[in-house]
CSV table of C-alpha atoms in Angstrom, one decimal:
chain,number,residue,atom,x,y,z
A,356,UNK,CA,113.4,111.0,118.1
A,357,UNK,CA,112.3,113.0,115.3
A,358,UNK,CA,110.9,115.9,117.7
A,359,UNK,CA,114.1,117.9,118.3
A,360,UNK,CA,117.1,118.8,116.2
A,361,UNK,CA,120.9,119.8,117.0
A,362,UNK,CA,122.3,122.8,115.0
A,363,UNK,CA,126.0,123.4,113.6
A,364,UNK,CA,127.7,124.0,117.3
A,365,UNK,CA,126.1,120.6,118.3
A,366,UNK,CA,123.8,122.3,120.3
A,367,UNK,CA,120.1,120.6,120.8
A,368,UNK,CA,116.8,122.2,120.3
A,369,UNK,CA,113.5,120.3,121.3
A,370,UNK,CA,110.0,120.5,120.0
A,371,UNK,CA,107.9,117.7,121.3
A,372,UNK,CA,108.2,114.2,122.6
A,373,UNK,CA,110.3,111.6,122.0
A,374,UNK,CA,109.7,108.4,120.4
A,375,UNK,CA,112.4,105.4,120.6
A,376,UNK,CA,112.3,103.5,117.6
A,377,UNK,CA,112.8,99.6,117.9
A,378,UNK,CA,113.3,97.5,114.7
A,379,UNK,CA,113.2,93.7,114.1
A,380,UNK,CA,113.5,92.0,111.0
A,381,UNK,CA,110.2,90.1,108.9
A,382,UNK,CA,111.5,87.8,106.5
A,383,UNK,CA,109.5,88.2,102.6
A,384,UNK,CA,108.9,86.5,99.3
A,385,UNK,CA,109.7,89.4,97.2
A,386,UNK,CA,113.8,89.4,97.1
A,387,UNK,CA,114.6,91.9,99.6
A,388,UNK,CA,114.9,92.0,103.4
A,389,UNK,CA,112.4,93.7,105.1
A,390,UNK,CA,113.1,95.3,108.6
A,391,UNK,CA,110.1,97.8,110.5
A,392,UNK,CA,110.8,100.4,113.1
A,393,UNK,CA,107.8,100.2,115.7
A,394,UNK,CA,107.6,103.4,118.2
A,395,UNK,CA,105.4,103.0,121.5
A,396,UNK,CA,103.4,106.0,122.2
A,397,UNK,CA,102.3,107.0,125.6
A,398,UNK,CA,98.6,108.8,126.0
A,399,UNK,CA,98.7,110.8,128.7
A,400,UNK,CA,95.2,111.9,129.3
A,401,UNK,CA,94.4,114.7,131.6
A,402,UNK,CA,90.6,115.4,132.0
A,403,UNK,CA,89.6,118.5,134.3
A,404,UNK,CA,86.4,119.7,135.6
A,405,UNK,CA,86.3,123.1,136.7
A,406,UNK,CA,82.8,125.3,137.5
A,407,UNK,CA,85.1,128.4,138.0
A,408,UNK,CA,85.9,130.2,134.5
A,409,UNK,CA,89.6,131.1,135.2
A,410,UNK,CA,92.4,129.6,133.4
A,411,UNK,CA,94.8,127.0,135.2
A,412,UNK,CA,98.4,126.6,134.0
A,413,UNK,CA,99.1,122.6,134.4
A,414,UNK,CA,102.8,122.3,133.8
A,415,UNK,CA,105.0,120.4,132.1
A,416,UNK,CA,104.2,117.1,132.2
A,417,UNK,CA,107.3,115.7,130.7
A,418,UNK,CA,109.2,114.4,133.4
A,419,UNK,CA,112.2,116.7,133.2
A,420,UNK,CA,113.4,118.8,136.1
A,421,UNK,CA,114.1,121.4,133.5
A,422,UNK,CA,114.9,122.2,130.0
A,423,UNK,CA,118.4,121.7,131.3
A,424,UNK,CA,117.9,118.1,131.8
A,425,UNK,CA,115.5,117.5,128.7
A,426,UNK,CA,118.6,118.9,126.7
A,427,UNK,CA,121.5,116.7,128.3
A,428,UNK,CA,119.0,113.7,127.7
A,429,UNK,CA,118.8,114.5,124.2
A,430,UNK,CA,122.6,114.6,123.7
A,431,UNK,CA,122.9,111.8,125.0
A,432,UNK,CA,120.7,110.0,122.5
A,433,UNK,CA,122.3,112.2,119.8
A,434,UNK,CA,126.2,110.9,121.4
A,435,UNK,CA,124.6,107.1,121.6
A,436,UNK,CA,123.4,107.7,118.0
A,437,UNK,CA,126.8,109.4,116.4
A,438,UNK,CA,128.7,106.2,118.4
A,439,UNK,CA,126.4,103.4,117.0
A,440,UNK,CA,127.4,105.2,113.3
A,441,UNK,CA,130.9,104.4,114.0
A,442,UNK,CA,130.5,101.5,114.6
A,443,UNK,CA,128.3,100.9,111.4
A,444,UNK,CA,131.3,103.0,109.2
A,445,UNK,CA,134.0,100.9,111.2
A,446,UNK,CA,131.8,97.4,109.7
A,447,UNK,CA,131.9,99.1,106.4
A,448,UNK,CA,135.4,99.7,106.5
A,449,UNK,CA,136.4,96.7,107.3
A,450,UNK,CA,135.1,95.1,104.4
A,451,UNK,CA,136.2,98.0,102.1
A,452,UNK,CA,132.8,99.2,101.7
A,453,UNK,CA,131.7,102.3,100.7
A,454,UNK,CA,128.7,103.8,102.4
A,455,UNK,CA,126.8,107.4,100.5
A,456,UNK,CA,123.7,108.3,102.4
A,457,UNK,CA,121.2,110.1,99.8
A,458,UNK,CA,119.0,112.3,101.2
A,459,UNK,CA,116.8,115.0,99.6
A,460,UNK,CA,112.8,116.1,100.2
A,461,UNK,CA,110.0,113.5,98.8
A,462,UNK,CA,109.7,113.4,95.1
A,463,UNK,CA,112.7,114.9,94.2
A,464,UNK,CA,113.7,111.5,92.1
A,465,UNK,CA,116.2,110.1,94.2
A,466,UNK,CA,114.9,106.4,93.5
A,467,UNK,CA,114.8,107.1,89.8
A,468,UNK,CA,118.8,108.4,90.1
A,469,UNK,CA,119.4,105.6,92.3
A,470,UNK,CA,118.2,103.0,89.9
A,471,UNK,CA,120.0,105.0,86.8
A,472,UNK,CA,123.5,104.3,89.0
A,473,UNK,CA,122.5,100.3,89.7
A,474,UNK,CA,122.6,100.4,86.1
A,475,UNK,CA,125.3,101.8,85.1
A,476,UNK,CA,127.5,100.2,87.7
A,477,UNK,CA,126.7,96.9,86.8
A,478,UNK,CA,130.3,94.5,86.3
A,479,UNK,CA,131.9,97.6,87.7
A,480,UNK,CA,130.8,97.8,91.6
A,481,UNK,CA,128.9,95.1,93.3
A,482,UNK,CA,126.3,97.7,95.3
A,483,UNK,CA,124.1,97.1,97.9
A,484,UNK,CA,120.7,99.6,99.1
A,485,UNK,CA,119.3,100.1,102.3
A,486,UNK,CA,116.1,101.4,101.3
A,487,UNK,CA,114.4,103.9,103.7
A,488,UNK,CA,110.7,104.6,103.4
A,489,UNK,CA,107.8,105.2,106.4
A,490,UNK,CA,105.7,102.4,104.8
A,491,UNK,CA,105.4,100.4,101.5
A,492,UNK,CA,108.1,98.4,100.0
A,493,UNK,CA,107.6,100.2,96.6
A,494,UNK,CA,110.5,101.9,96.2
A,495,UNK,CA,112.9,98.7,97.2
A,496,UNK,CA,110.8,96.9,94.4
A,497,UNK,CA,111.7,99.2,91.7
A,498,UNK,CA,115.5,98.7,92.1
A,499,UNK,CA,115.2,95.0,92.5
A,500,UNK,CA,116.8,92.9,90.1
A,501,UNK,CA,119.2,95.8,88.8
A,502,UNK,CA,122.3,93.0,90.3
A,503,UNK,CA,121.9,94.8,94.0
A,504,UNK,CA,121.6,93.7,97.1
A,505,UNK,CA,118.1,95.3,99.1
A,506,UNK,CA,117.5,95.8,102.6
A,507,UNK,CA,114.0,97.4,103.6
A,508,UNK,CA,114.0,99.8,106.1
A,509,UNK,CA,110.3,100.5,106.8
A,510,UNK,CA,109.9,103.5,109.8
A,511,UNK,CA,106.2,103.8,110.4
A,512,UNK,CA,104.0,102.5,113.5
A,513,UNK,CA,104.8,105.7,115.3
A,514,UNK,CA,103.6,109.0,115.6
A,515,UNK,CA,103.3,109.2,111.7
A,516,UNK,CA,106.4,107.1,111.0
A,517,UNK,CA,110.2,108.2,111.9
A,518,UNK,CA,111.0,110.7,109.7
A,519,UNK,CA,114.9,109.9,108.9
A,520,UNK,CA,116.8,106.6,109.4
A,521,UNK,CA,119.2,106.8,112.6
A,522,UNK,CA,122.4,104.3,113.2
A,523,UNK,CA,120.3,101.8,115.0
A,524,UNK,CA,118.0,101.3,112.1
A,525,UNK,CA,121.0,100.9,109.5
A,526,UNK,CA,123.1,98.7,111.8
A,527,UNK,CA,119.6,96.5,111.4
A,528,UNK,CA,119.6,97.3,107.7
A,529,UNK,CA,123.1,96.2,107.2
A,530,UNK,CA,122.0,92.6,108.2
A,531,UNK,CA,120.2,92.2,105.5
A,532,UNK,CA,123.6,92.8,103.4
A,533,UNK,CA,126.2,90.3,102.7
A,534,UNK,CA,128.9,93.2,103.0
A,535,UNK,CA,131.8,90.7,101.6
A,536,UNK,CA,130.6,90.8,98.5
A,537,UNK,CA,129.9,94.3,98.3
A,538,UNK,CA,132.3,97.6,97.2
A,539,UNK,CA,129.7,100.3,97.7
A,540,UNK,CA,126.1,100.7,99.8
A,541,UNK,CA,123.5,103.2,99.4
A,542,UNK,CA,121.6,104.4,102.3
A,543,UNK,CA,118.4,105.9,100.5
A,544,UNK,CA,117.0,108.1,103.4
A,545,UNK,CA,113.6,108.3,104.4
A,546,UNK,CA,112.1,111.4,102.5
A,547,UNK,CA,112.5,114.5,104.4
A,548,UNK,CA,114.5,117.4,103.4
A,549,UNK,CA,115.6,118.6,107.7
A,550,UNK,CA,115.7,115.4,109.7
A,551,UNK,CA,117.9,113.1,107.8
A,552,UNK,CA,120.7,115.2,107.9
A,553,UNK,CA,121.1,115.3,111.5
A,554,UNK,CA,121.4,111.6,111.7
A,555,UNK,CA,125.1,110.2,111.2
A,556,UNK,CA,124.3,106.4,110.2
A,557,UNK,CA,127.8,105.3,109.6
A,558,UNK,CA,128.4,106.8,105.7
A,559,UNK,CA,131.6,107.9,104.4
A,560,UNK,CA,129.6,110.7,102.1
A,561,UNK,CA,126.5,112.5,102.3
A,562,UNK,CA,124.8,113.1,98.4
A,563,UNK,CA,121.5,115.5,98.4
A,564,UNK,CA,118.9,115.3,95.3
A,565,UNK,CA,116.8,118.6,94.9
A,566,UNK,CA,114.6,119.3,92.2
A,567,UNK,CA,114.0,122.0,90.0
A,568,UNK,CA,110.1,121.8,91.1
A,569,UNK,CA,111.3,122.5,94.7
A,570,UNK,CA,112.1,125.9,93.9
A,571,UNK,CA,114.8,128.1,94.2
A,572,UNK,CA,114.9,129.2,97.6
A,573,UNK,CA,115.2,125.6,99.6
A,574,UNK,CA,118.4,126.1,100.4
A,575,UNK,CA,118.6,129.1,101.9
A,576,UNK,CA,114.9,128.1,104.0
A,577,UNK,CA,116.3,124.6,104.9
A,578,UNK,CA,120.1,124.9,105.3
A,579,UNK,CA,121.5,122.1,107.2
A,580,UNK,CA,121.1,118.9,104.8
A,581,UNK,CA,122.4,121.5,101.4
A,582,UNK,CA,125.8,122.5,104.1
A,583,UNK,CA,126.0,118.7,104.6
A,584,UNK,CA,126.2,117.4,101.7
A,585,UNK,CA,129.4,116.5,99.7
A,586,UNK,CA,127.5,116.3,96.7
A,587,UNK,CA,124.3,117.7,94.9
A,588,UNK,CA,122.1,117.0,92.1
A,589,UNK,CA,119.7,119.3,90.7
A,590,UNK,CA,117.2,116.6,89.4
A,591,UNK,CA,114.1,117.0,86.7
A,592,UNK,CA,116.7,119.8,84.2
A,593,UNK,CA,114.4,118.6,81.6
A,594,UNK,CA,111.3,120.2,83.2
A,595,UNK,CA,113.2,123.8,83.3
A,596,UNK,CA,111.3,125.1,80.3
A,597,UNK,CA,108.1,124.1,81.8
A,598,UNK,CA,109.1,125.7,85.3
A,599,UNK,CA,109.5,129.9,86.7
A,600,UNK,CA,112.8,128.7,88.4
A,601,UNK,CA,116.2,130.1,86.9
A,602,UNK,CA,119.0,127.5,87.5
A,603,UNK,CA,121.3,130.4,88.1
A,604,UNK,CA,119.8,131.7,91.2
A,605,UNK,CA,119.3,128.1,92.6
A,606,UNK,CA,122.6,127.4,92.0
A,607,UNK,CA,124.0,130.5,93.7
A,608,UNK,CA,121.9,130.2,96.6
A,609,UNK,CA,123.6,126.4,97.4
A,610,UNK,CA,126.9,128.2,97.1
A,611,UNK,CA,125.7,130.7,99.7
A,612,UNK,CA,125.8,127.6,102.1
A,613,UNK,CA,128.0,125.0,100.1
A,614,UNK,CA,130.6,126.5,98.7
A,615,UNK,CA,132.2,123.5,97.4
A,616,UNK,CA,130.3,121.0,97.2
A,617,UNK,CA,130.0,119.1,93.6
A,618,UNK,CA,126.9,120.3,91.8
A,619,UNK,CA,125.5,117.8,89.4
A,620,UNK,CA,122.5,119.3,87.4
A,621,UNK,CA,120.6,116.2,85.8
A,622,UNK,CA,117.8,114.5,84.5
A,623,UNK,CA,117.6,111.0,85.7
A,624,UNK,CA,114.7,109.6,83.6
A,625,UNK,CA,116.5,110.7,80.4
A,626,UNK,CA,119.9,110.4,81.7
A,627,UNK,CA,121.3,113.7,80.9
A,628,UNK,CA,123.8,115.0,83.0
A,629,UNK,CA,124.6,111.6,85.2
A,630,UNK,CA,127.5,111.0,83.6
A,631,UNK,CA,129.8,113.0,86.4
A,632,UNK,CA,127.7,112.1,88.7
A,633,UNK,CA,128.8,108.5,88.2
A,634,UNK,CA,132.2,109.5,87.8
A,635,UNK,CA,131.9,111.3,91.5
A,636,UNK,CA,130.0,107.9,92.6
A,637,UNK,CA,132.8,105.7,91.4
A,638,UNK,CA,135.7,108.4,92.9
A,639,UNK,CA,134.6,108.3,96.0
A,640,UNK,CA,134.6,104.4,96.5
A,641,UNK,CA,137.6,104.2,95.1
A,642,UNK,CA,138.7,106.6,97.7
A,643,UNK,CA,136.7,104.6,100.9
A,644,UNK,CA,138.7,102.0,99.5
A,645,UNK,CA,142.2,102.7,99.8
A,646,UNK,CA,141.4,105.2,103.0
A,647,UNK,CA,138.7,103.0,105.0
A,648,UNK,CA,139.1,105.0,107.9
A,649,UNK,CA,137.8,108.0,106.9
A,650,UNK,CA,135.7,109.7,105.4
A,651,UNK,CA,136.2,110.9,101.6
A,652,UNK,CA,136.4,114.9,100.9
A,653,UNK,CA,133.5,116.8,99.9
A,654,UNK,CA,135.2,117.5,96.1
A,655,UNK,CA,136.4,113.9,95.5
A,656,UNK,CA,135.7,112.7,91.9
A,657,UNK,CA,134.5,114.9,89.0
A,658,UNK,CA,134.0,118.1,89.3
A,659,UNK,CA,130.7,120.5,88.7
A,660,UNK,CA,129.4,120.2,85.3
A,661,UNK,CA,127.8,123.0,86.1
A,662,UNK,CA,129.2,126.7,85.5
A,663,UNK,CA,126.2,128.8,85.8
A,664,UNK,CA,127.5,131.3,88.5
């Protein structure tokens, strides 16, 4: 997986191989489960000798009849994917959890916002974090000990590490998670800002982090995860007079593909602006709550605290 996408109308569009990703748990000493995802790759080497200088055309070595059958493969393993998330939402739900999948490029701060929620949600909403991340544990350590509950999720061992968490990985995640004693879950994605939004892992809400360092014009360039999303932070405000961005135009280009969407502009390290985000955080539990069965709507909780338009 990793090598193809789908686009709005569900349709599938392939680039490369295909690698399965299996996960198994590791038990460790440092306060958090730790699951891997290990991917078997295949060499397929073809070595030619030829003393006659014109080209030869070798195929496609693949395995498919055609690109007809490579496609219907690949909806299946999106359709196997999408039903394994139902069944992770329909676990959720049945213990009244609430599940937000956060998702956003790497380095756009979404750990730092993360562990800014943990601590303001302390004695308010017992939380739980499957942590995403192609190697290290360092990101799972830094919200340790904030009262939450961590489960690892590390993706690499494949052909540079899975880059987005699918169901199967989360249903592993989840346990690692003593979901009774948990109102709300956040799925940190693996650092990516395309593939992670074609994955449904079983969340009741998508949330997005972009940064003002990013740039104005990732949204319009990489569409799908900012359409998405039910919620958006524009992260790292405090660097604006340091940066050439104008948080106008970023702003109206989300809207040209989010229209309504919740637009948080924040700094997480100094804790300006998070204020509605929490208030969108705790809305949208409360929501998952007394609604289990379905998903919350993109506006729930506070509105924009932005008006820059």
């Amino acid at each position: 997986m990793g090598r193809f996408h789908r686009h709005d109308d569900g349709t599938v569009h392939h680039h490369d191989h295909d690698h399965e990703g299996h996960t198994h748990d590791h038990a460790h000493d440092h306060g958090h489960s730790h699951e891997h995802g290990h991917h078997h790759d295949h060499d397929h080497d073809h070595d030619h000798e030829h003393d006659h200088a014109h080209s030869h055309d070798h195929g496609d070595h693949s395995g498919y009849a055609t690109g007809r059958e490579r496609i219907e493969v690949l909806e299946d393993i999106f359709a196997e994917n999408d039903h394994c998330a139902a069944h992770n939402r329909d676990a959720l739900s049945a213990h009244q959890v609430c599940a937000i999948n956060l998702m956003s490029a790497p380095g756009s701060g979404k750990t730092e916002v993360l562990r800014r929620t943990l601590e303001h949600l302390a004695g308010t909403l017992r939380c739980g974090i499957v942590e995403g991340d192609i190697e290290t544990s360092l990101d799972a350590d830094r919200l340790t000990g904030l009262g939450a509950q961590v489960s690892l999720l590390n993706t690499g061992n494949g052909f540079g590490g899975e880059c987005h968490l699918d169901a199967p990985m989360v249903a592993h995640a989840l346990k690692g998670l003593d979901l009774s004693t948990l109102d709300l879950v956040f799925i940190e994605n693996v650092g990516n800002l395309v593939c992670p939004a074609e994955f449904e892992v079983g969340e009741h809400a998508k949330a997005m982090v972009i940064s003002t360092t990013e740039g104005e014009d990732k949204p319009l360039k990489y569409p799908v995860m900012f359409r998405t999303a039910q919620a958006i932070l524009i992260n790292k405000i405090d660097l604006l007079p340091y940066l050439p961005l104008d948080l106008d135009t970023l702003v109206t280009n989300i809207r040209q593909v989010n229209p309504t969407a919740p637009i948080f502009p924040v700094a997480a390290t100094t804790g300006e602006g998070m204020d509605a985000w929490f208030e969108w955080v705790t809305a949208t539990a409360a929501s998952t709550a007394t609604s289990p069965g379905s998903a919350p709507a993109g506006t729930a909780g506070a509105e924009s605290t932005e008006d820059t338009e």
